[in-house]
Short mmCIF file of C-alpha atoms and ligand atoms in Angstrom, two decimals:
data_model
loop_
_atom_site.label_atom_id
_atom_site.label_comp_id
_atom_site.label_asym_id
_atom_site.label_seq_id
_atom_site.Cartn_x
_atom_site.Cartn_y
_atom_site.Cartn_z
CA UNK A 269 0.00 0.00 0.00
CA UNK A 270 1.51 3.37 -0.95
CA UNK A 271 1.64 6.14 1.59
CA UNK A 272 -1.34 8.03 0.10
CA UNK A 273 -3.60 4.97 0.38
CA UNK A 274 -2.34 4.37 3.91
CA UNK A 275 -3.06 7.98 4.86
CA UNK A 276 -6.56 7.83 3.29
CA UNK A 277 -7.37 4.57 5.12
CA UNK A 278 -6.09 5.92 8.44
CA UNK A 279 -8.11 9.16 7.99
CA UNK A 280 -11.26 7.18 7.19
CA UNK A 281 -10.84 5.01 10.30
CA UNK A 282 -10.17 8.10 12.44
CA UNK A 283 -13.26 9.95 11.12
CA UNK A 284 -15.46 6.84 11.54
CA UNK A 285 -14.21 6.34 15.08
CA UNK A 286 -14.83 10.00 15.89
CA UNK A 287 -18.37 9.76 14.49
CA UNK A 288 -19.05 6.50 16.29
CA UNK A 289 -17.81 7.65 19.65
CA UNK A 290 -18.33 11.41 19.82
CA UNK A 291 -21.14 12.33 17.43
CA UNK A 292 -23.39 9.33 17.84
CA UNK A 293 -26.05 10.62 20.17
CA UNK A 294 -29.52 9.75 21.32
CA UNK A 295 -32.04 8.68 18.72
CA UNK A 296 -34.39 11.36 20.03
CA UNK A 297 -32.36 14.34 21.12
CA UNK A 298 -28.63 14.84 21.12
CA UNK A 299 -28.75 15.07 24.91
CA UNK A 300 -26.14 12.46 25.83
CA UNK A 301 -23.18 11.31 23.81
CA UNK A 302 -21.69 7.85 23.94
CA UNK A 303 -18.43 9.18 25.40
CA UNK A 304 -20.34 10.58 28.37
CA UNK A 305 -21.89 7.27 29.49
CA UNK A 306 -21.42 6.91 33.25
CA UNK A 307 -22.74 4.90 36.15
CA UNK A 308 -24.77 7.87 37.41
CA UNK A 309 -23.78 8.66 41.01
CA UNK A 310 -21.75 5.44 41.29
CA UNK A 311 -17.96 5.89 41.15
CA UNK A 312 -16.55 4.54 37.87
CA UNK A 313 -14.59 1.73 39.56
CA UNK A 314 -17.67 0.46 41.43
CA UNK A 315 -20.09 0.17 38.50
CA UNK A 316 -19.38 -3.51 37.81
CA UNK A 317 -19.85 -4.48 41.50
CA UNK A 318 -23.08 -2.50 41.72
CA UNK A 319 -24.37 -4.29 38.64
CA UNK A 320 -23.61 -7.65 40.33
CA UNK A 321 -25.34 -6.43 43.48
CA UNK A 322 -28.39 -5.47 41.38
CA UNK A 323 -28.60 -9.03 40.05
CA UNK A 324 -28.22 -10.58 43.48
CA UNK A 325 -31.61 -9.09 44.40
CA UNK A 326 -33.24 -11.50 41.96
CA UNK A 327 -31.19 -14.50 43.03
CA UNK A 328 -32.27 -14.34 46.65
CA UNK A 329 -35.62 -15.86 47.59
CA UNK A 330 -38.35 -13.22 47.85
CA UNK A 331 -39.03 -13.94 51.56
CA UNK A 332 -35.61 -12.74 52.75
CA UNK A 333 -35.91 -9.47 50.83
CA UNK A 334 -37.62 -6.87 52.90
CA UNK A 335 -39.60 -4.25 51.03
CA UNK A 336 -37.40 -1.56 52.62
CA UNK A 337 -34.59 -2.68 50.28
CA UNK A 338 -36.57 -1.89 47.17
CA UNK A 339 -36.01 1.90 46.89
CA UNK A 340 -32.23 1.33 47.28
CA UNK A 341 -32.19 -1.31 44.61
CA UNK A 342 -34.26 0.94 42.31
CA UNK A 343 -31.81 3.78 42.96
CA UNK A 344 -28.89 1.52 41.97
CA UNK A 345 -30.74 0.47 38.82
CA UNK A 346 -31.26 4.11 37.74
CA UNK A 347 -27.62 4.96 38.39
CA UNK A 348 -26.74 2.14 36.00
CA UNK A 349 -29.25 2.86 33.23
CA UNK A 350 -30.05 6.60 33.20
CA UNK A 351 -27.30 7.64 30.78
CA UNK A 352 -27.97 4.72 28.45
CA UNK A 353 -31.70 5.53 28.43
CA UNK A 354 -31.03 9.20 27.63
CA UNK A 355 -28.50 8.28 24.95
CA UNK A 356 -30.62 5.68 23.20
CA UNK A 357 -34.22 6.71 23.95
CA UNK A 358 -34.45 10.37 24.99
CA UNK A 359 -35.47 12.31 28.08
CA UNK A 360 -38.86 10.61 28.57
CA UNK A 361 -38.43 7.18 30.14
CA UNK A 362 -41.71 5.61 29.05
CA UNK A 363 -43.58 4.10 26.10
CA UNK A 364 -46.43 5.55 24.06
CA UNK A 365 -48.83 4.18 21.44
CA UNK A 366 -47.42 4.73 17.95
CA UNK A 367 -49.47 7.07 15.74
CA UNK A 368 -49.19 6.70 11.94
CA UNK A 369 -47.41 9.69 10.39
CA UNK A 370 -46.06 10.94 13.74
CA UNK A 371 -42.47 10.65 14.96
CA UNK A 372 -41.58 8.83 18.20
CA UNK A 373 -40.99 12.22 19.77
CA UNK A 374 -44.46 13.49 18.84
CA UNK A 375 -46.10 10.27 20.08
CA UNK A 376 -44.26 10.66 23.39
CA UNK A 377 -45.41 14.26 23.79
CA UNK A 378 -49.04 13.42 22.93
CA UNK A 379 -49.08 10.62 25.55
CA UNK A 380 -47.69 13.03 28.16
CA UNK A 381 -50.10 15.86 27.33
CA UNK A 382 -52.99 13.42 27.56
CA UNK A 383 -52.11 12.82 31.22
CA UNK A 384 -52.30 16.48 32.22
CA UNK A 385 -55.40 17.07 30.04
CA UNK A 386 -57.13 14.36 32.08
CA UNK A 387 -56.26 16.24 35.28
CA UNK A 388 -57.93 19.38 33.88
CA UNK A 389 -55.61 21.72 35.78
CA UNK A 390 -55.37 25.48 35.09
CA UNK A 391 -52.17 27.50 34.47
CA UNK A 392 -50.50 28.20 37.81
CA UNK A 393 -51.85 25.03 39.44
CA UNK A 394 -49.39 22.99 41.56
CA UNK A 395 -49.01 19.49 40.12
CA UNK A 396 -46.89 16.56 41.36
CA UNK A 397 -44.97 14.20 39.04
CA UNK A 398 -44.43 11.06 41.16
CA UNK A 399 -41.30 9.33 39.79
CA UNK A 400 -40.15 12.03 37.35
CA UNK A 401 -36.97 10.54 35.83
CA UNK A 402 -34.88 13.22 34.10
CA UNK A 403 -38.05 15.23 33.53
CA UNK A 404 -39.00 14.71 29.87
CA UNK A 405 -42.74 14.50 30.75
CA UNK A 406 -42.49 17.31 33.29
CA UNK A 407 -41.19 19.79 30.71
CA UNK A 408 -43.73 18.80 28.05
CA UNK A 409 -46.55 19.02 30.61
CA UNK A 410 -45.44 22.38 32.05
CA UNK A 411 -45.12 23.88 28.55
CA UNK A 412 -48.53 22.49 27.51
CA UNK A 413 -50.53 23.36 30.63
CA UNK A 414 -48.74 26.32 32.22
CA UNK A 415 -48.93 24.42 35.55
CA UNK A 416 -46.10 24.43 38.10
CA UNK A 417 -44.72 20.91 38.22
CA UNK A 418 -42.90 19.44 41.21
CA UNK A 419 -41.12 16.18 40.32
CA UNK A 420 -39.84 13.63 42.80
CA UNK A 421 -37.34 10.85 42.07
CA UNK A 422 -35.38 8.55 44.35
CA UNK A 423 -32.27 8.92 42.21
CA UNK A 424 -30.00 11.90 42.88
CA UNK A 425 -28.24 11.63 39.53
CA UNK A 426 -31.61 12.05 37.79
CA UNK A 427 -32.35 15.12 39.94
CA UNK A 428 -29.19 16.80 38.63
CA UNK A 429 -29.92 15.79 35.02
CA UNK A 430 -33.53 17.01 35.28
CA UNK A 431 -32.49 20.38 36.76
CA UNK A 432 -29.93 20.85 33.99
CA UNK A 433 -32.50 20.05 31.28
CA UNK A 434 -35.10 22.33 32.91
CA UNK A 435 -32.66 25.22 32.86
CA UNK A 436 -31.57 24.55 29.27
CA UNK A 437 -35.24 24.43 28.19
CA UNK A 438 -35.95 27.73 29.99
CA UNK A 439 -38.58 25.93 32.10
CA UNK A 440 -36.87 26.06 35.49
CA UNK A 441 -39.37 28.65 36.75
CA UNK A 442 -42.22 26.14 36.17
CA UNK A 443 -40.39 22.90 37.01
CA UNK A 444 -38.92 21.95 40.39
CA UNK A 445 -37.20 18.65 41.18
CA UNK A 446 -36.89 17.01 44.59
CA UNK A 447 -34.84 13.96 45.56
CA UNK A 448 -36.96 11.66 47.72
CA UNK A 449 -38.96 8.50 48.16
CA UNK A 450 -42.53 8.60 46.88
CA UNK A 451 -43.47 6.20 49.69
CA UNK A 452 -42.71 8.96 52.24
CA UNK A 453 -42.95 12.30 50.48
CA UNK A 454 -41.62 15.54 51.98
CA UNK A 455 -44.84 17.42 51.10
CA UNK A 456 -47.74 18.70 53.21
CA UNK A 457 -51.17 17.07 53.25
CA UNK A 458 -53.65 18.48 50.68
CA UNK A 459 -50.96 20.51 48.92
CA UNK A 460 -51.32 19.58 45.20
CA UNK A 461 -54.03 20.47 42.65
CA UNK A 462 -53.23 17.32 40.66
CA UNK A 463 -50.85 14.36 40.61
CA UNK A 464 -49.65 12.15 37.77
CA UNK A 465 -47.26 9.20 37.59
CA UNK A 466 -45.97 7.80 34.31
CA UNK A 467 -44.60 4.23 34.41
CA UNK A 468 -43.08 4.80 37.86
CA UNK A 469 -45.31 3.33 40.59
CA UNK A 470 -44.53 -0.16 39.24
CA UNK A 471 -41.30 0.16 41.26
CA UNK A 472 -43.21 0.36 44.57
CA UNK A 473 -43.12 -2.94 46.48
CA UNK A 474 -46.72 -2.31 47.58
CA UNK A 475 -48.90 -0.16 45.32
CA UNK A 476 -51.08 0.67 48.31
CA UNK A 477 -48.21 2.53 50.01
CA UNK A 478 -47.57 4.90 47.11
CA UNK A 479 -51.29 5.45 46.34
CA UNK A 480 -51.93 6.25 50.02
CA UNK A 481 -49.13 8.81 49.98
CA UNK A 482 -50.42 10.40 46.76
CA UNK A 483 -53.92 10.52 48.28
CA UNK A 484 -52.49 12.32 51.33
CA UNK A 485 -50.78 15.14 49.37
CA UNK A 486 -53.65 15.68 46.90
CA UNK A 487 -56.24 18.40 47.66
CA UNK A 488 -59.81 17.11 48.18
CA UNK A 489 -61.73 17.17 44.90
CA UNK A 490 -58.50 16.94 42.83
CA UNK A 491 -57.46 14.23 40.39
CA UNK A 492 -54.67 11.68 40.12
CA UNK A 493 -53.81 9.90 36.86
CA UNK A 494 -51.39 7.02 36.48
CA UNK A 495 -50.00 4.96 33.58
CA UNK A 496 -49.37 1.58 35.22
CA UNK A 497 -47.28 -1.44 34.18
CA UNK A 498 -49.51 -4.54 34.47
CA UNK A 499 -50.07 -8.08 33.28
CA UNK A 500 -53.30 -8.23 31.27
CA UNK A 501 -56.21 -10.67 31.28
CA UNK A 502 -54.35 -12.68 28.58
CA UNK A 503 -51.51 -13.54 30.97
CA UNK A 504 -51.64 -17.18 32.04
CA UNK A 505 -49.47 -18.02 35.03
CA UNK A 506 -49.52 -21.72 34.02
CA UNK A 507 -47.91 -20.96 30.66
CA UNK A 508 -44.09 -21.22 31.06
CA UNK A 509 -43.48 -18.89 28.11
CA UNK A 510 -45.68 -16.19 29.65
CA UNK A 511 -43.92 -16.59 32.99
CA UNK A 512 -40.48 -16.34 31.39
CA UNK A 513 -41.44 -13.11 29.56
CA UNK A 514 -42.85 -11.49 32.70
CA UNK A 515 -39.82 -12.51 34.81
CA UNK A 516 -37.56 -11.14 32.05
CA UNK A 517 -39.40 -7.80 32.22
CA UNK A 518 -39.15 -7.70 36.03
CA UNK A 519 -35.41 -8.46 36.07
CA UNK A 520 -34.47 -5.94 33.37
CA UNK A 521 -36.63 -3.11 34.76
CA UNK A 522 -36.04 -3.25 38.53
CA UNK A 523 -39.55 -4.40 39.38
CA UNK A 524 -40.29 -6.09 42.69
CA UNK A 525 -43.15 -7.94 40.92
CA UNK A 526 -45.58 -6.97 38.16
CA UNK A 527 -49.20 -6.49 39.22
CA UNK A 528 -52.39 -7.79 37.63
CA UNK A 529 -54.44 -5.13 35.80
CA UNK A 530 -57.37 -5.79 38.15
CA UNK A 531 -55.29 -4.96 41.27
CA UNK A 532 -54.99 -1.30 40.28
CA UNK A 533 -58.69 -0.48 40.69
CA UNK A 534 -58.86 -2.43 43.98
CA UNK A 535 -55.92 -0.52 45.48
CA UNK A 536 -57.20 2.88 44.32
CA UNK A 537 -60.58 2.16 45.99
CA UNK A 538 -58.94 0.79 49.13
CA UNK A 539 -56.98 3.99 49.83
CA UNK A 540 -60.14 6.09 49.39
CA UNK A 541 -60.12 7.25 45.76
CA UNK A 542 -63.22 7.42 43.55
CA UNK A 543 -62.24 5.81 40.24
CA UNK A 544 -63.34 8.18 37.46
CA UNK A 545 -61.98 6.20 34.51
CA UNK A 546 -59.82 3.18 33.81
CA UNK A 547 -58.60 2.03 30.40
CA UNK A 548 -55.70 0.12 28.90
CA UNK A 549 -54.29 2.69 26.46
CA UNK A 550 -52.36 -0.09 24.68
CA UNK A 551 -55.53 -1.72 23.38
CA UNK A 552 -56.88 -1.13 19.82
CA UNK A 553 -57.59 1.32 18.24
CA UNK A 554 -54.16 2.34 19.64
CA UNK A 555 -51.29 1.16 17.50
CA UNK A 556 -48.62 -0.97 19.17
CA UNK A 557 -46.26 0.76 21.58
CA UNK A 558 -43.62 -1.97 21.17
CA UNK A 559 -42.86 -1.44 17.43
CA UNK A 560 -40.38 1.29 18.43
CA UNK A 561 -38.45 -1.34 20.40
CA UNK A 562 -38.52 -3.81 17.51
CA UNK A 563 -37.44 -1.15 14.98
CA UNK A 564 -34.44 -0.27 17.13
CA UNK A 565 -32.88 -3.74 17.04
CA UNK A 566 -30.10 -2.87 14.56
CA UNK A 567 -29.31 0.32 16.48
CA UNK A 568 -28.99 -1.72 19.72
CA UNK A 569 -26.31 -3.92 18.21
CA UNK A 570 -24.50 -0.87 16.82
CA UNK A 571 -24.76 0.66 20.32
CA UNK A 572 -23.43 -2.55 21.83
CA UNK A 573 -20.30 -2.27 19.68
CA UNK A 574 -19.87 1.39 20.71
CA UNK A 575 -20.26 0.53 24.41
CA UNK A 576 -17.84 -2.40 24.10
CA UNK A 577 -15.19 -0.23 22.39
CA UNK A 578 -15.63 2.60 24.92
CA UNK A 579 -15.37 0.21 27.83
CA UNK A 580 -12.32 -1.46 26.31
CA UNK A 581 -10.69 1.99 25.88
CA UNK A 582 -11.44 2.74 29.55
CA UNK A 583 -13.79 5.63 28.65
CA UNK A 584 -17.03 3.96 29.79
CA UNK A 585 -16.95 2.26 33.22
CA UNK A 586 -16.41 -1.49 33.34
CA UNK A 587 -19.83 -3.03 33.75
CA UNK A 588 -21.47 -0.77 31.14
CA UNK A 589 -21.30 -3.62 28.63
CA UNK A 590 -23.16 -5.92 31.07
CA UNK A 591 -25.81 -3.28 31.72
CA UNK A 592 -26.24 -2.71 27.99
CA UNK A 593 -26.51 -6.45 27.33
CA UNK A 594 -29.20 -6.67 30.01
CA UNK A 595 -31.14 -3.86 28.25
CA UNK A 596 -30.89 -5.56 24.84
CA UNK A 597 -32.47 -8.68 26.41
CA UNK A 598 -35.06 -6.61 28.26
CA UNK A 599 -36.14 -4.90 25.02
CA UNK A 600 -36.82 -8.34 23.59
CA UNK A 601 -38.92 -9.46 26.58
CA UNK A 602 -40.90 -6.20 26.53
CA UNK A 603 -41.64 -6.49 22.81
CA UNK A 604 -42.72 -10.14 23.27
CA UNK A 605 -44.97 -9.16 26.19
CA UNK A 606 -46.58 -6.45 24.04
CA UNK A 607 -46.91 -8.66 20.98
CA UNK A 608 -48.59 -11.46 22.96
CA UNK A 609 -50.86 -8.94 24.65
CA UNK A 610 -49.94 -10.26 28.12
CA UNK A 611 -48.30 -7.04 29.32
CA UNK A 612 -49.19 -3.34 29.15
CA UNK A 613 -47.08 -0.35 30.27
CA UNK A 614 -50.02 2.05 29.95
CA UNK A 615 -52.95 0.81 31.97
CA UNK A 616 -54.46 4.21 32.74
CA UNK A 617 -56.38 4.94 35.94
CA UNK A 618 -57.94 8.34 36.72
CA UNK A 619 -58.96 8.86 40.35
CA UNK A 620 -60.52 11.62 42.42
CA UNK A 621 -59.91 12.35 46.09
CA UNK A 622 -63.44 12.94 47.43
CA UNK A 623 -64.39 16.40 48.71
CA UNK A 624 -64.37 16.67 52.50
CA UNK A 625 -67.80 16.54 54.10
C1 LIG B 1169 -40.67 2.47 32.62
C2 LIG B 1169 -39.50 1.89 32.57
C3 LIG B 1169 -38.55 2.14 31.42
C4 LIG B 1169 -39.21 1.96 30.07
C5 LIG B 1169 -38.31 2.28 28.88
C6 LIG B 1169 -38.04 3.77 28.80
C7 LIG B 1169 -37.00 1.45 28.87
C8 LIG B 1169 -37.28 -0.06 28.96
C9 LIG B 1169 -36.16 -0.77 28.19
C10 LIG B 1169 -35.21 0.32 27.80
C11 LIG B 1169 -34.23 0.14 26.68
C12 LIG B 1169 -34.00 -1.07 26.11
C13 LIG B 1169 -32.99 -1.28 25.07
C14 LIG B 1169 -31.90 -0.20 25.11
C15 LIG B 1169 -30.89 -0.35 23.96
C16 LIG B 1169 -30.24 -1.73 24.01
C17 LIG B 1169 -29.83 0.72 24.04
O1 LIG B 1169 -28.89 0.59 23.00
C18 LIG B 1169 -30.43 2.11 23.99
C19 LIG B 1169 -31.46 2.28 25.11
C20 LIG B 1169 -32.56 1.19 25.07
C21 LIG B 1169 -33.42 1.39 23.84
C22 LIG B 1169 -33.38 1.32 26.40
C23 LIG B 1169 -34.14 2.65 26.44
C24 LIG B 1169 -35.17 2.78 27.54
C25 LIG B 1169 -36.11 1.55 27.57
C26 LIG B 1169 -36.94 1.45 26.31
C27 LIG B 1169 -39.15 0.82 33.61
C28 LIG B 1169 -37.73 0.76 34.04
C29 LIG B 1169 -40.13 0.72 34.73
C1 LIG B 1170 -39.25 4.51 34.27
S1 LIG B 1170 -38.86 5.94 35.14
C2 LIG B 1170 -40.15 7.02 34.54
C3 LIG B 1170 -39.75 8.45 34.72
C4 LIG B 1170 -40.74 9.48 34.17
N1 LIG B 1170 -42.05 9.29 34.72
C5 LIG B 1170 -40.76 9.42 32.68
O1 LIG B 1170 -41.75 8.92 32.16
O2 LIG B 1170 -39.79 9.88 32.05
C6 LIG B 1170 -39.40 5.60 36.82
C7 LIG B 1170 -39.06 6.72 37.77
O3 LIG B 1170 -39.62 6.40 39.05
C8 LIG B 1170 -38.68 6.78 40.04
N2 LIG B 1170 -38.91 6.00 41.27
C9 LIG B 1170 -38.98 4.67 41.43
N3 LIG B 1170 -39.17 4.34 42.73
C10 LIG B 1170 -39.23 5.52 43.40
C11 LIG B 1170 -39.43 5.86 44.76
N4 LIG B 1170 -39.58 4.93 45.73
N5 LIG B 1170 -39.48 7.16 45.09
C12 LIG B 1170 -39.31 8.13 44.16
N6 LIG B 1170 -39.10 7.87 42.85
C13 LIG B 1170 -39.07 6.58 42.47
C14 LIG B 1170 -37.34 6.45 39.42
O4 LIG B 1170 -36.30 7.09 40.10
C15 LIG B 1170 -37.58 6.97 38.01
O5 LIG B 1170 -37.33 8.33 37.99
#
């Protein structure tokens, strides 16, 4: 090979590597770059151990796990996955029904706006986002409704990311983020004009505990809407394939145990709510929410190569490859659960706290 060909080849490799590692950003918004992947608040050298610790939760028999461990284990999970989610999905950590002719980003926004429209709050109202992630929904909802949104998340790394995004979006006057446990919230009784939770309460070991807490902080007469992760009426616990899919979803998404769709209504009633409406938003005429996961398959393998190279170069923490591999598998279980109709991530329940007598 003459020197010109050698130079051209070397330049091509260098440009491709630069593109792969530095430019390649999130499919949705160039919010996170591959070179910035971290283990959240976990020190780089501890990421691999924390990943092993995460898995040990599922190896131990359920009886020896106390429910008090769950928020800690959820916090570890979000330290491990938050950057990868932002990089490969965007700032909203949830699914939405696909709408023909609309981009993933538009479908996400429509699903979020639907939640606050159901609450019927006015500009200036104080609304709680229980389990707010890095605040994708919070910003869309604040911009759409003019309400003041207070988000709570157990994960400190997400709090910092959300505050940064709020500032960048010029929405920090409408959006506030608090680090805390939604099972024991640092808010006064009857202090919110509305509450929503998007694919977050599934992390609570007992749904009753988080619904009771939401009921406490909501003003009498005000509404709460939730998009819940559930197994549907098509789930058959005697079918080994169904069980494997549901266990796969639980392991890859830090869930202490998926609930049956019928449990949601029961719990809402038990804590005192009036149930105004309940509907699985995944059901027809909605188009499948899981096609986005299936369409991304090639991108996941490309991402896996990027993560492997970055980890090998010492740029991404050791353990990132394991976390990414877990997510590739999880995407497959989620898509199977959707395709078989045995799982829904958007079982919607709209509840009212009764007026005081
Ligand atoms: C509500 C929850 C999270 C739901 C989704 C936002 C995430 C569930 C699975 C995640 C992903 C799977 C595959 C990843 C892919 C391998 C990677 O290259 C890029 C990111 C993924 C697409 C990632 C993105 C977020 C999810 C879709 C749970 C936790 C209750
Ligand atoms: C899948 S993410 C969804 C985030 C956000 N609702 C969205 O749609 O982008 C679940 C969120 O619930 C939060 N969460 C889980 N358990 C929690 C707890 N006990 N207290 C507070 N937040 C919690 C996680 O930290 C995370 O932010």
